[in-house]
mmCIF file of C-alpha atoms in Angstrom:
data_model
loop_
_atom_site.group_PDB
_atom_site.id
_atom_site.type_symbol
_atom_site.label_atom_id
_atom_site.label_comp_id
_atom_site.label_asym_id
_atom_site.label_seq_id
_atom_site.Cartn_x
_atom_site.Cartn_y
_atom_site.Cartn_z
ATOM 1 C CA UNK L 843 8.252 29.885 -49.015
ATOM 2 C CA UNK L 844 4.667 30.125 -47.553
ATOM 3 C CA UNK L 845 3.989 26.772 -48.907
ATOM 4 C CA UNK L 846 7.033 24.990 -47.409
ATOM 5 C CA UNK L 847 6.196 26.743 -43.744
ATOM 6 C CA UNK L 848 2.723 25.419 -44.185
ATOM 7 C CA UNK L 849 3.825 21.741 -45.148
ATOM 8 C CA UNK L 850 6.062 22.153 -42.015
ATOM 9 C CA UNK L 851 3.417 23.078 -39.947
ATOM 10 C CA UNK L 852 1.009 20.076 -41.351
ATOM 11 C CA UNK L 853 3.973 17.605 -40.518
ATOM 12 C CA UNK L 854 3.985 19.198 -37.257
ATOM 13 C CA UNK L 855 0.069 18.796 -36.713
ATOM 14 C CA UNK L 856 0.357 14.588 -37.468
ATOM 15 C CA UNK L 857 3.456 14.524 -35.254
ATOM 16 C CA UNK L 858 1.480 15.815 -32.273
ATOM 17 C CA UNK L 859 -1.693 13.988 -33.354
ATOM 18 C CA UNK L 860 -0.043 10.228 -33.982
ATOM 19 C CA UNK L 861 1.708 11.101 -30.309
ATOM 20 C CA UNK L 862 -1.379 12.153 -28.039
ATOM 21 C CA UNK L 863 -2.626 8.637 -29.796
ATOM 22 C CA UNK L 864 0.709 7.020 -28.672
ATOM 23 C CA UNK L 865 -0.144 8.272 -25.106
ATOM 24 C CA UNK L 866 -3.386 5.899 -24.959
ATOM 25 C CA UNK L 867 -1.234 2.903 -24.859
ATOM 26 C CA UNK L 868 1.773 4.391 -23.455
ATOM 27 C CA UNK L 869 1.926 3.976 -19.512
ATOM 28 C CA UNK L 870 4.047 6.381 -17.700
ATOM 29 C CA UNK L 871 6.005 5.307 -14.223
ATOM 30 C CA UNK L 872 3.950 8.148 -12.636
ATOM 31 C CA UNK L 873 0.479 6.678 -12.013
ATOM 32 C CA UNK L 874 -2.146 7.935 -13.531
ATOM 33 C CA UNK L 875 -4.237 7.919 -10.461
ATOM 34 C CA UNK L 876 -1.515 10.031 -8.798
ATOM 35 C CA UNK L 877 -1.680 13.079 -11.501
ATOM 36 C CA UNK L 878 -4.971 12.786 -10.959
ATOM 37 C CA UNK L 879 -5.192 13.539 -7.712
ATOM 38 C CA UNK L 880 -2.621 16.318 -7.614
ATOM 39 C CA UNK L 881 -5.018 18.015 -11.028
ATOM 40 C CA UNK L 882 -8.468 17.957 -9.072
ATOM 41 C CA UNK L 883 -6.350 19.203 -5.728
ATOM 42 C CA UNK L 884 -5.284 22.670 -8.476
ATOM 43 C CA UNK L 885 -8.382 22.829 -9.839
ATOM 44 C CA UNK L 886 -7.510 21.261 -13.264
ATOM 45 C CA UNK L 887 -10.743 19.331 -14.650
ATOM 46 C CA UNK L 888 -9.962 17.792 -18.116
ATOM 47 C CA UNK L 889 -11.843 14.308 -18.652
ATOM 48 C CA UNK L 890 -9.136 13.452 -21.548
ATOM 49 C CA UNK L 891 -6.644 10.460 -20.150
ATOM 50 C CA UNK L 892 -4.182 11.703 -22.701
ATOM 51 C CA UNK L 893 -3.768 15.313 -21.078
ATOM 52 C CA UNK L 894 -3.078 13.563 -17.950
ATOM 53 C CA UNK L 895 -0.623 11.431 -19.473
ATOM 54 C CA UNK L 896 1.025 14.416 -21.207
ATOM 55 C CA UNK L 897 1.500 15.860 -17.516
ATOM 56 C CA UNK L 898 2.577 12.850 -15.898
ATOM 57 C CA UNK L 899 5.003 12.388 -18.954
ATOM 58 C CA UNK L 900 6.051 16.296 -18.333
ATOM 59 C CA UNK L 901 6.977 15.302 -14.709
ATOM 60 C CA UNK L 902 9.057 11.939 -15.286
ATOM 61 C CA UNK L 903 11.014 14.258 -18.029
ATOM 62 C CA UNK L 904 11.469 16.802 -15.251
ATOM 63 C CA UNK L 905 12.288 14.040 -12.362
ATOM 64 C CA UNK L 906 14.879 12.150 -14.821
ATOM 65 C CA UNK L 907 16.451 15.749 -15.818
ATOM 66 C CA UNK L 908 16.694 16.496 -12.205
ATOM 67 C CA UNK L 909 18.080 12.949 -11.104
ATOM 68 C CA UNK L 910 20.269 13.030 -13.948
ATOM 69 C CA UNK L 911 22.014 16.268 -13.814
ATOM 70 C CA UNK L 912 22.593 15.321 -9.835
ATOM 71 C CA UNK L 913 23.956 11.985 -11.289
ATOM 72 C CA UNK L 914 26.778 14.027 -13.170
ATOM 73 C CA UNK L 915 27.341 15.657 -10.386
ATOM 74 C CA UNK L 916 27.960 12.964 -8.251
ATOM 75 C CA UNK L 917 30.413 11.234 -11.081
ATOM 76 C CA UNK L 918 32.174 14.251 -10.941
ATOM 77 C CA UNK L 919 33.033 14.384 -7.000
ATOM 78 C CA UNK L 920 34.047 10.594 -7.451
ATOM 79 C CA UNK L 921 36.201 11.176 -10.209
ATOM 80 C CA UNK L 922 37.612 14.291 -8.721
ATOM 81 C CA UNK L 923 41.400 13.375 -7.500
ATOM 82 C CA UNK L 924 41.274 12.911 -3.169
ATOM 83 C CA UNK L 925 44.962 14.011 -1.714
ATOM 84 C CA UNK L 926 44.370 12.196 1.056
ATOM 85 C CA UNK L 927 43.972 8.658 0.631
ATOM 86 C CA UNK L 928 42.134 7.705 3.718
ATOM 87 C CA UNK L 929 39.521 10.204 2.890
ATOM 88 C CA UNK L 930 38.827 8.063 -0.517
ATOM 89 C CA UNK L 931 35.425 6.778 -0.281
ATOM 90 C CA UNK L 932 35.518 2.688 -0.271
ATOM 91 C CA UNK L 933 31.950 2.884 -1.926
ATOM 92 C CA UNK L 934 31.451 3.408 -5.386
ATOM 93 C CA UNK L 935 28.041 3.270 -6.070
ATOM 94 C CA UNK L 936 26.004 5.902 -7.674
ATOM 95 C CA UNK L 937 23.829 7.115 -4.317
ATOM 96 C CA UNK L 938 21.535 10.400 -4.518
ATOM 97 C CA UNK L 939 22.385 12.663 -1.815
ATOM 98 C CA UNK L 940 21.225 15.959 -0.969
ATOM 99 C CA UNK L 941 24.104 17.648 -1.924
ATOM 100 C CA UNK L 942 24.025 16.936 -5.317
ATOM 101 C CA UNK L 943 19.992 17.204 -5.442
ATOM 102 C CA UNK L 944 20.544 20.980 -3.811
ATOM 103 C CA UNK L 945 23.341 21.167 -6.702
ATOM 104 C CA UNK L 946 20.848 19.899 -9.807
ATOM 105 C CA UNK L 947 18.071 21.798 -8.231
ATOM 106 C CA UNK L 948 19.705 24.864 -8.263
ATOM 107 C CA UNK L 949 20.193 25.059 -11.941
ATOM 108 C CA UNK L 950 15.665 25.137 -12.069
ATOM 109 C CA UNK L 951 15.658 27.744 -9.642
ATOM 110 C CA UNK L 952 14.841 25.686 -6.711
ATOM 111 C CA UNK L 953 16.388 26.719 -3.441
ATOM 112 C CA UNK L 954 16.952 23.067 -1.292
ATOM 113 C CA UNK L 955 19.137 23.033 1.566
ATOM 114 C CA UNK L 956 19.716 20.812 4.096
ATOM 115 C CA UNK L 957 20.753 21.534 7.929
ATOM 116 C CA UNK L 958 23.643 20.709 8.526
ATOM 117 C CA UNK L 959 23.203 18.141 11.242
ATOM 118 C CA UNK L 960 20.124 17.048 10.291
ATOM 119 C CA UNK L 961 19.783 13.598 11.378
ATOM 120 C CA UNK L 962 16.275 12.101 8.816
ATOM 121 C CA UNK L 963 16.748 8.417 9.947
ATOM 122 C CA UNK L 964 17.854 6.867 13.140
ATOM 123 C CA UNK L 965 20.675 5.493 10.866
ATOM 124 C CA UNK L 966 22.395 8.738 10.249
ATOM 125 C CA UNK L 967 25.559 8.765 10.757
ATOM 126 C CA UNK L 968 26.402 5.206 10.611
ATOM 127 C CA UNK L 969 28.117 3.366 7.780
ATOM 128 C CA UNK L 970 27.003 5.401 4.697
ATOM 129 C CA UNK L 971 26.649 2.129 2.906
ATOM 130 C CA UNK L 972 23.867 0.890 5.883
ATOM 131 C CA UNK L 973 21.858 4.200 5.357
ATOM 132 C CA UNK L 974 20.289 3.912 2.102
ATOM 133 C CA UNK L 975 16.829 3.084 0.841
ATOM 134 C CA UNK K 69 -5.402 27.249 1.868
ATOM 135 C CA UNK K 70 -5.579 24.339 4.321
ATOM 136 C CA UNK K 71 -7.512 24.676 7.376
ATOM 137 C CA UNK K 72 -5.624 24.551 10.890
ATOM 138 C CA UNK K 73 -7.762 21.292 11.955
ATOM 139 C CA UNK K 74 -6.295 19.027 9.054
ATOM 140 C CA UNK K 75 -2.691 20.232 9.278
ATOM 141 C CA UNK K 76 -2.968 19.640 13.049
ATOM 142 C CA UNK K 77 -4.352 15.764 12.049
ATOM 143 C CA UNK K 78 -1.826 15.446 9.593
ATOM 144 C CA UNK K 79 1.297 16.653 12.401
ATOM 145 C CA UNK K 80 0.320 13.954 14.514
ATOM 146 C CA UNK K 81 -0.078 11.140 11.908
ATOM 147 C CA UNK K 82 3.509 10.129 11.822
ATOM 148 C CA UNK K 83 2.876 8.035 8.312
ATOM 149 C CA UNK K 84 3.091 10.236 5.245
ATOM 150 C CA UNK K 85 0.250 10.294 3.070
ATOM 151 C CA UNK K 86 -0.437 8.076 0.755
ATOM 152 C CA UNK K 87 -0.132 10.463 -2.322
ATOM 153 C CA UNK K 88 3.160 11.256 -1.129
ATOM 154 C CA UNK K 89 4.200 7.497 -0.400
ATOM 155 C CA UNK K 90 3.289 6.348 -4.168
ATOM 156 C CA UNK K 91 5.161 9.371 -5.366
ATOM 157 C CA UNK K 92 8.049 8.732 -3.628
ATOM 158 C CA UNK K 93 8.059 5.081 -5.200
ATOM 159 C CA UNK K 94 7.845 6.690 -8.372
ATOM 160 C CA UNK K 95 10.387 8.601 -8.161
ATOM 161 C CA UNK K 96 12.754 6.029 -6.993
ATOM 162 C CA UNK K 97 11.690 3.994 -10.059
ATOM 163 C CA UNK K 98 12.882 6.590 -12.136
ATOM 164 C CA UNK K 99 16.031 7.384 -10.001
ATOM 165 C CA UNK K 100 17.071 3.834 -11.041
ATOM 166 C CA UNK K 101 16.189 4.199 -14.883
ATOM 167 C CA UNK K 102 18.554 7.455 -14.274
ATOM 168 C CA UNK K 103 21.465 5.392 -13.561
ATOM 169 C CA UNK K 104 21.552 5.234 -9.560
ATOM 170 C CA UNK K 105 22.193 2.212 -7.281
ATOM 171 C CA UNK K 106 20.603 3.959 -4.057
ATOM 172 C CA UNK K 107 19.719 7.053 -2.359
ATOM 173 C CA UNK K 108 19.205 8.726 0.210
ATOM 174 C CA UNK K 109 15.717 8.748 1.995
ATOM 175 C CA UNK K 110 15.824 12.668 2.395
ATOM 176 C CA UNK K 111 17.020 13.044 -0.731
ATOM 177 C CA UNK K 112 14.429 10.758 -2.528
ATOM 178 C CA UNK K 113 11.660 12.519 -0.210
ATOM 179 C CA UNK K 114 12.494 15.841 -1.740
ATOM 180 C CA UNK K 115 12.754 15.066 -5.251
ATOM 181 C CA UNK K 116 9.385 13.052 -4.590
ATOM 182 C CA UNK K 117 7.851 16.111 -2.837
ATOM 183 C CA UNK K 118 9.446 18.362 -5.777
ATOM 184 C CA UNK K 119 7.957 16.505 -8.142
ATOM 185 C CA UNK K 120 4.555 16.349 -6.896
ATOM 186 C CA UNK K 121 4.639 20.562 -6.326
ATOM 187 C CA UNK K 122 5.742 20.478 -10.072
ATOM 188 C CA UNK K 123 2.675 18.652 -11.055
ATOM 189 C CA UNK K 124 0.555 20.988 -8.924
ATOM 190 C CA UNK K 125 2.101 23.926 -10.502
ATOM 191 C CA UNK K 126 1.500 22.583 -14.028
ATOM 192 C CA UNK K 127 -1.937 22.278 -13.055
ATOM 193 C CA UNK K 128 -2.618 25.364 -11.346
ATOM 194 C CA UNK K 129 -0.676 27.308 -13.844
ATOM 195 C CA UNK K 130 -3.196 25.502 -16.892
ATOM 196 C CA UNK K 131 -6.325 25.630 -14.822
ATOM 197 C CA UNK K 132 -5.558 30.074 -14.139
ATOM 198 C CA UNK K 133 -4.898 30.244 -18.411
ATOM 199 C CA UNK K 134 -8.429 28.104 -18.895
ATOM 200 C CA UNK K 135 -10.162 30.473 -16.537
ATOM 201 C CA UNK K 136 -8.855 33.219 -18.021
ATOM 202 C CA UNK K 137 -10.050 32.379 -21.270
ATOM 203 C CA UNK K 138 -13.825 31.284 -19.724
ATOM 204 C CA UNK K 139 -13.760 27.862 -19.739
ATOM 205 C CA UNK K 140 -14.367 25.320 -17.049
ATOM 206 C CA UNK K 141 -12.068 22.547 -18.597
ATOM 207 C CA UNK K 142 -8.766 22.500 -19.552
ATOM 208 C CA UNK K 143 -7.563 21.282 -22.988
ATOM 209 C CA UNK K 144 -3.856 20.950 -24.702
ATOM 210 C CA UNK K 145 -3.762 24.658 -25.316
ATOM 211 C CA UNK K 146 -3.709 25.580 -21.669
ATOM 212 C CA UNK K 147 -1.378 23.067 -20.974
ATOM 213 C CA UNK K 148 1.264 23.838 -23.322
ATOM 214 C CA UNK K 149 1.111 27.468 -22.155
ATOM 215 C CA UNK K 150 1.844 25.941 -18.266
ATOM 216 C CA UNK K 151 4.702 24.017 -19.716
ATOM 217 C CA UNK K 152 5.871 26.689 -21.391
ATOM 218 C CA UNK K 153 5.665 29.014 -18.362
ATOM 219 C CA UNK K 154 6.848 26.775 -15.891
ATOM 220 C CA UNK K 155 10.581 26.179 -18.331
ATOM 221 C CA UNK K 156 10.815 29.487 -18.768
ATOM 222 C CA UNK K 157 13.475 29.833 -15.637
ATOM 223 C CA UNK K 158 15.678 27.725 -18.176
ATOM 224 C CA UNK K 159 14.101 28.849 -21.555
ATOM 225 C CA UNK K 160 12.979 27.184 -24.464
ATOM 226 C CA UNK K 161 13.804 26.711 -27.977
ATOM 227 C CA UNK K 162 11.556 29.679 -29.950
ATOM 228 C CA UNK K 163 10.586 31.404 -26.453
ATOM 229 C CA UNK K 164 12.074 35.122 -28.371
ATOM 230 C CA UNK K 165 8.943 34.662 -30.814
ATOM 231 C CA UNK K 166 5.420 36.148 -29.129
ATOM 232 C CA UNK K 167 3.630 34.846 -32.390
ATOM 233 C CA UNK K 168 5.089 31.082 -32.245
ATOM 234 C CA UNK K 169 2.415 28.565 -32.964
ATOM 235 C CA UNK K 170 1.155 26.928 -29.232
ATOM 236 C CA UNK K 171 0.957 23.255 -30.642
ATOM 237 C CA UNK K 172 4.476 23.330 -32.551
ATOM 238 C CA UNK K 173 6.095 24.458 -29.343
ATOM 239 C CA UNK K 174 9.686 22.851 -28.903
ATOM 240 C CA UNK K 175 8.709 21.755 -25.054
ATOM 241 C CA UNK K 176 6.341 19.217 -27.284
ATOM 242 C CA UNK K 177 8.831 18.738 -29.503
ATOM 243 C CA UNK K 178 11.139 17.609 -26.222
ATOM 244 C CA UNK K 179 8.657 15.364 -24.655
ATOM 245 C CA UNK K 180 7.898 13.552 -28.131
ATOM 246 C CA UNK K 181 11.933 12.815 -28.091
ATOM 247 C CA UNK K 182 11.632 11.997 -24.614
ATOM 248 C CA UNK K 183 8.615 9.420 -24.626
ATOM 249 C CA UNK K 184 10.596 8.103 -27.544
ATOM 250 C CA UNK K 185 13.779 7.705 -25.615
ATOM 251 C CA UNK K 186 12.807 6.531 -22.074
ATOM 252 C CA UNK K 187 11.899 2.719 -21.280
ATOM 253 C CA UNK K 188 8.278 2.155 -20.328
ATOM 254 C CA UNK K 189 8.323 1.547 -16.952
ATOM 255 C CA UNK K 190 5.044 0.970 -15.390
ATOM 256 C CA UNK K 191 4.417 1.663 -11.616
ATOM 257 C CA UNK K 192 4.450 -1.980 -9.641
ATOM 258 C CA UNK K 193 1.716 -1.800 -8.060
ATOM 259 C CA UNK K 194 -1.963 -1.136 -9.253
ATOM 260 C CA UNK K 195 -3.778 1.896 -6.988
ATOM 261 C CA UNK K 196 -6.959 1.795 -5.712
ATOM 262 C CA UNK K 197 -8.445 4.842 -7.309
ATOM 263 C CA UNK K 198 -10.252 7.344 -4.604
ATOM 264 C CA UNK K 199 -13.576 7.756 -5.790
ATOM 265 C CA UNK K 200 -13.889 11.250 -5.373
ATOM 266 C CA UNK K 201 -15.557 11.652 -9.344
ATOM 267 C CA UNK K 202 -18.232 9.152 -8.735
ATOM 268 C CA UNK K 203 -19.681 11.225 -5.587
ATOM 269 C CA UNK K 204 -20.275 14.495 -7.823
ATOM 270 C CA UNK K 205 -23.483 13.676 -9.436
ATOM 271 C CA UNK K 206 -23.729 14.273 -13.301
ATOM 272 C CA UNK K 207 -25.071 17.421 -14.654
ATOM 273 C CA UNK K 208 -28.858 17.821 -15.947
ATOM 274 C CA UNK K 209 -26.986 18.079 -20.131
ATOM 275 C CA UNK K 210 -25.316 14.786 -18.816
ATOM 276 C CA UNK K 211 -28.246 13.102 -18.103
ATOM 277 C CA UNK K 212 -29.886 14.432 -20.692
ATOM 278 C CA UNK K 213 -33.079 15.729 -18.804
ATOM 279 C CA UNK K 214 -34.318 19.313 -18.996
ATOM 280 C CA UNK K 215 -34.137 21.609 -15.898
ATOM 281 C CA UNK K 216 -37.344 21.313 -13.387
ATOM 282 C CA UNK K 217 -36.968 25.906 -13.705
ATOM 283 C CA UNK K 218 -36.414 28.341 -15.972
ATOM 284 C CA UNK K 219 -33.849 29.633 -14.240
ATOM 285 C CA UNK K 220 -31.781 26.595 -13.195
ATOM 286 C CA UNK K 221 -29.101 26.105 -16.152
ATOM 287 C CA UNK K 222 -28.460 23.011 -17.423
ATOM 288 C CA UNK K 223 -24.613 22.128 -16.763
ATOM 289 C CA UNK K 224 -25.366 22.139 -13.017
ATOM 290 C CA UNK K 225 -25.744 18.759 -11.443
ATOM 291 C CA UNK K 226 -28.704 17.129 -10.705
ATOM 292 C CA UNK K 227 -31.101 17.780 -7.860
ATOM 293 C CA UNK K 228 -31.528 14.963 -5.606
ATOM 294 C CA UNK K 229 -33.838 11.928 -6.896
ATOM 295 C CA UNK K 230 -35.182 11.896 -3.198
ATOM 296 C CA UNK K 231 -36.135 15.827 -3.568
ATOM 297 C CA UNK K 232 -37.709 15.693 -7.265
ATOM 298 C CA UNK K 233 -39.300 12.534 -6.245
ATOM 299 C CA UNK K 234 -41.480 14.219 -3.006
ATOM 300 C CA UNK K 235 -42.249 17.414 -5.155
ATOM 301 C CA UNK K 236 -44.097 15.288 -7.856
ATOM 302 C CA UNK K 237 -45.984 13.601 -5.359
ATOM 303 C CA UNK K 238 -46.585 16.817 -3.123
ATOM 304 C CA UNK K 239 -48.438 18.160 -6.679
ATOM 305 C CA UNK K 240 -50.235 14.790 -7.177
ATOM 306 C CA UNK K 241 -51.535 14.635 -3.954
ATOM 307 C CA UNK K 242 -51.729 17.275 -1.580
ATOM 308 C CA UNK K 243 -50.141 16.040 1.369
ATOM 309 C CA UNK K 244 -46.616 14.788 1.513
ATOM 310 C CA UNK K 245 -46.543 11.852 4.173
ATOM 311 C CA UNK K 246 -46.603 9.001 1.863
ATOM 312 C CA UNK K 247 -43.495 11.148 -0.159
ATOM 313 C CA UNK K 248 -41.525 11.382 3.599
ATOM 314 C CA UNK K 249 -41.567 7.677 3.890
ATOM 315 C CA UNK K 250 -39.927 6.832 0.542
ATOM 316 C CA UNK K 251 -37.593 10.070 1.484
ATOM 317 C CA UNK K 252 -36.446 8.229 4.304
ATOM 318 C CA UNK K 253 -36.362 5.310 2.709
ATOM 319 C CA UNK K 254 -33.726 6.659 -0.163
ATOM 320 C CA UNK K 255 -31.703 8.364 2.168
ATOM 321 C CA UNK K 256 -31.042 5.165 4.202
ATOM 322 C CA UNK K 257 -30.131 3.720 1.050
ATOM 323 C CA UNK K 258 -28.102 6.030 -0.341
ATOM 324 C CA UNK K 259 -26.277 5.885 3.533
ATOM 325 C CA UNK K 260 -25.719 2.368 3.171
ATOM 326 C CA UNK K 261 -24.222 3.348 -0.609
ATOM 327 C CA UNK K 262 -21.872 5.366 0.555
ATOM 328 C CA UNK K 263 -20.824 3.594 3.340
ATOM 329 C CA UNK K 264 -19.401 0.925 1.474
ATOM 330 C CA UNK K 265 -17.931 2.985 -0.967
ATOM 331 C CA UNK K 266 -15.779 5.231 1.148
ATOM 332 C CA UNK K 267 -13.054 3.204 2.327
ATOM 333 C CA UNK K 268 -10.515 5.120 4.005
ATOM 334 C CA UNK K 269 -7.720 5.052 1.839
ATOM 335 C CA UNK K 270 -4.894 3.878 4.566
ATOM 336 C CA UNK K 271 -6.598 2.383 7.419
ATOM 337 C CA UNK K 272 -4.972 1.486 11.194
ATOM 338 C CA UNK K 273 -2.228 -1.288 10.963
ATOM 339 C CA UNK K 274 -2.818 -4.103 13.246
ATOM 340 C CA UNK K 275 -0.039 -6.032 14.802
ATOM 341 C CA UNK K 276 0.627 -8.510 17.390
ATOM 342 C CA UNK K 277 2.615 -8.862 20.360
ATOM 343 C CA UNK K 278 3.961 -11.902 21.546
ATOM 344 C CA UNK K 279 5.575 -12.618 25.198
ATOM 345 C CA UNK K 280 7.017 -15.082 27.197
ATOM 346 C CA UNK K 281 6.480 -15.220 30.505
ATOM 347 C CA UNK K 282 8.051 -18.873 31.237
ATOM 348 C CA UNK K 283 6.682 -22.463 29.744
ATOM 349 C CA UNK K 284 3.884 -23.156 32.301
ATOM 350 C CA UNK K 285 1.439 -20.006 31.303
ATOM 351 C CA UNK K 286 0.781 -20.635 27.275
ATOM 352 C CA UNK K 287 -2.408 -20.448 27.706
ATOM 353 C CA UNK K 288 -2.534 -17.179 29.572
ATOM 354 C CA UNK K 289 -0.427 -16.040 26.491
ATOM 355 C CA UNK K 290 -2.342 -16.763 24.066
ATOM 356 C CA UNK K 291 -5.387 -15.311 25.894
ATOM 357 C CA UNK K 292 -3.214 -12.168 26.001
ATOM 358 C CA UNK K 293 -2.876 -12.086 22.275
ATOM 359 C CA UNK K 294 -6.408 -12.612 21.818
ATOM 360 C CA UNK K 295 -7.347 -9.912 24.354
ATOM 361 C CA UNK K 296 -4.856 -7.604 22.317
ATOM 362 C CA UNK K 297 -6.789 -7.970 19.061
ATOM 363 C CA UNK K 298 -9.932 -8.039 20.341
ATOM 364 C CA UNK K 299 -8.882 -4.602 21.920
ATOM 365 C CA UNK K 300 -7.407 -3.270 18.468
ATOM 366 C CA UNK K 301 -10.194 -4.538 16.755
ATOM 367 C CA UNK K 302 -12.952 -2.819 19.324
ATOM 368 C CA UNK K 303 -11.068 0.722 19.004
ATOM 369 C CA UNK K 304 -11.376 0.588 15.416
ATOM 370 C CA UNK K 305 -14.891 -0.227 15.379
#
């Protein structure tokens, strides 16, 4: 038994080892100069590249879980049956909106909300399909 | 904390800063890799500004557990404890266990299967990196030279080459003028240095305006544009 748990462990040791070595090579969409500059604004020295690839890798994994999780939430409101027909949204493409960001964020104990008539662009309020970035 | 005088600078730039601007392009990147065709700019401002508070937490949470354990630098240790503490809100796979080995933590586990997963998507653009490291001068055990005191130790940086300079020459020779001079002359140097290497990061857009005022005066407008830029270009000076 104690044998087996320390093989396990061992194959757990080269796992992490051959993947901080992956993370030389590996380029993250979140720039390294960008984690950088958020570490030495908290105080975090480390010289190694690869921690700051294993934290910029941490935040695309939290981003894409975020973005994602408001994704299924926005499939769900489109697939959801409308009563009224002339409500039915012409546009299907996927668009992030705040409301199901505020939705996805909720679930990681962030508190978003958004004013209610908040107008963030001179375009608010035209054609939805005119108002995106 | 911030002090009043830069949030007051930073209310009355309307352009976001730059960190924020590249983070925001980032995030869009991977809002596309996600599946979207678009989003909204408030939306995609918050997850951007989200994201970048995340990072900050991760690193303040890391930097606290390296302090508390008396060192100066980070390493993987620390970090995996931040990750760990910051997904605790949603727990983790083997949080119940107190005694859990730090480096076969599942949140590792996770990212492995996640680096595996995701597309390599490099940002478009290369940065200009802000040379904020290469103004804090290396430490004496970086340089390798032994501390001028006794009681000076040896992971501080460096005293100034100008300073060690006019005390060696104060001993030689008893008075200091000849040691001013090449003082002065270092420092001007070392102005110069600097000079070129701080660039401001995001510097005042220029534009032109163009007008018409009929078809006899082009002349006078083109004197007007040329007035306008010299103008623009004398306020930045």
């Amino acid at each position: 038994m104690n044998s087996s748990l320390g093989e396990g462990r061992h194959d757990d040791d080269s796992a992490l080892t051959e993947f901080l070595a992956s993370l030389m090579d590996y380029t993250p969409t979140i720039p390294d100069e960008l984690v950088e500059h958020y570490l030495s604004r908290s105080g975090f020295h480390c010289p190694d590249l690869r921690l700051t690839r294993l934290v910029a890798v941490a935040a695309q994994k939290f981003i894409s879980e975020v973005a994602s999780d408001a994704l299924q939430h926005c499939k769900a409101r489109q697939a959801a049956p409308v009563k009224d027909k002339s409500k039915q949204p012409k546009d299907k493409r996927l668009v992030l909106t705040m409301e199901d960001l505020s939705k996805a964020l909720r679930e990681y104990g962030v508190n978003l909300k958004h004013q209610e008539y908040f107008a963030d662009s001179p375009s608010t309020g035209m054609d939805p399909s005119s108002r995106e970035e | 904390m911030e002090s009043p005088a830069k949030h007051e600078v930073e209310e009355n730039d309307p352009r976001p800063p730059f960190a924020a601007t590249v983070s925001r392009v980032a995030v869009a990147q991977i809002c596309l890799t996600v599946g979207y065709a678009a989003a909204e700019p408030a939306a995609l401002r918050s997850l951007a500004d989200i994201g970048a508070r995340f990072v900050q937490a991760l690193a303040r949470s890391g930097a606290s557990v390296a302090a508390a354990h008396g060192r100066t630098d980070a390493n993987l240790l620390d970090l995996v404890r931040a990750m760990e503490e910051l997904s605790l809100p949603r727990g983790f796979d083997g949080a119940f266990d107190p005694t859990r080995p730090l480096l076969g933590s599942s949140i590792l586990r996770e990212l492995m299967a996640f680096v595996r997963s995701v597309e390599e998507i490099p940002f478009p653009r290369p940065i200009r990196r802000e040379s904020v490291r290469a103004s804090v001068s290396p430490s004496f055990a970086q340089m390798g030279r032994e501390t001028p005191f006794g009681h000076v130790p040896r992971w501080l940086p460096c005293f100034p080459e100008a300073w060690e300079r006019s005390r060696r020459e104060g001993k030689g020779r008893g008075d200091g003028r000849e040691g001013e001079a090449k003082r002065e002359m270092t420092k001007g140097v070392r102005l110069l240095g600097e000079g070129e290497r701080v660039l401001p990061a995001d510097r005042e857009r220029v534009w032109f305006r163009l007008e018409y005022c009929g078809g006899s005066c082009g002349e006078r407008k083109t004197k007007r544009i040329s007035e306008e830029v010299e103008e623009r270009g004398g306020k930045r000076r």
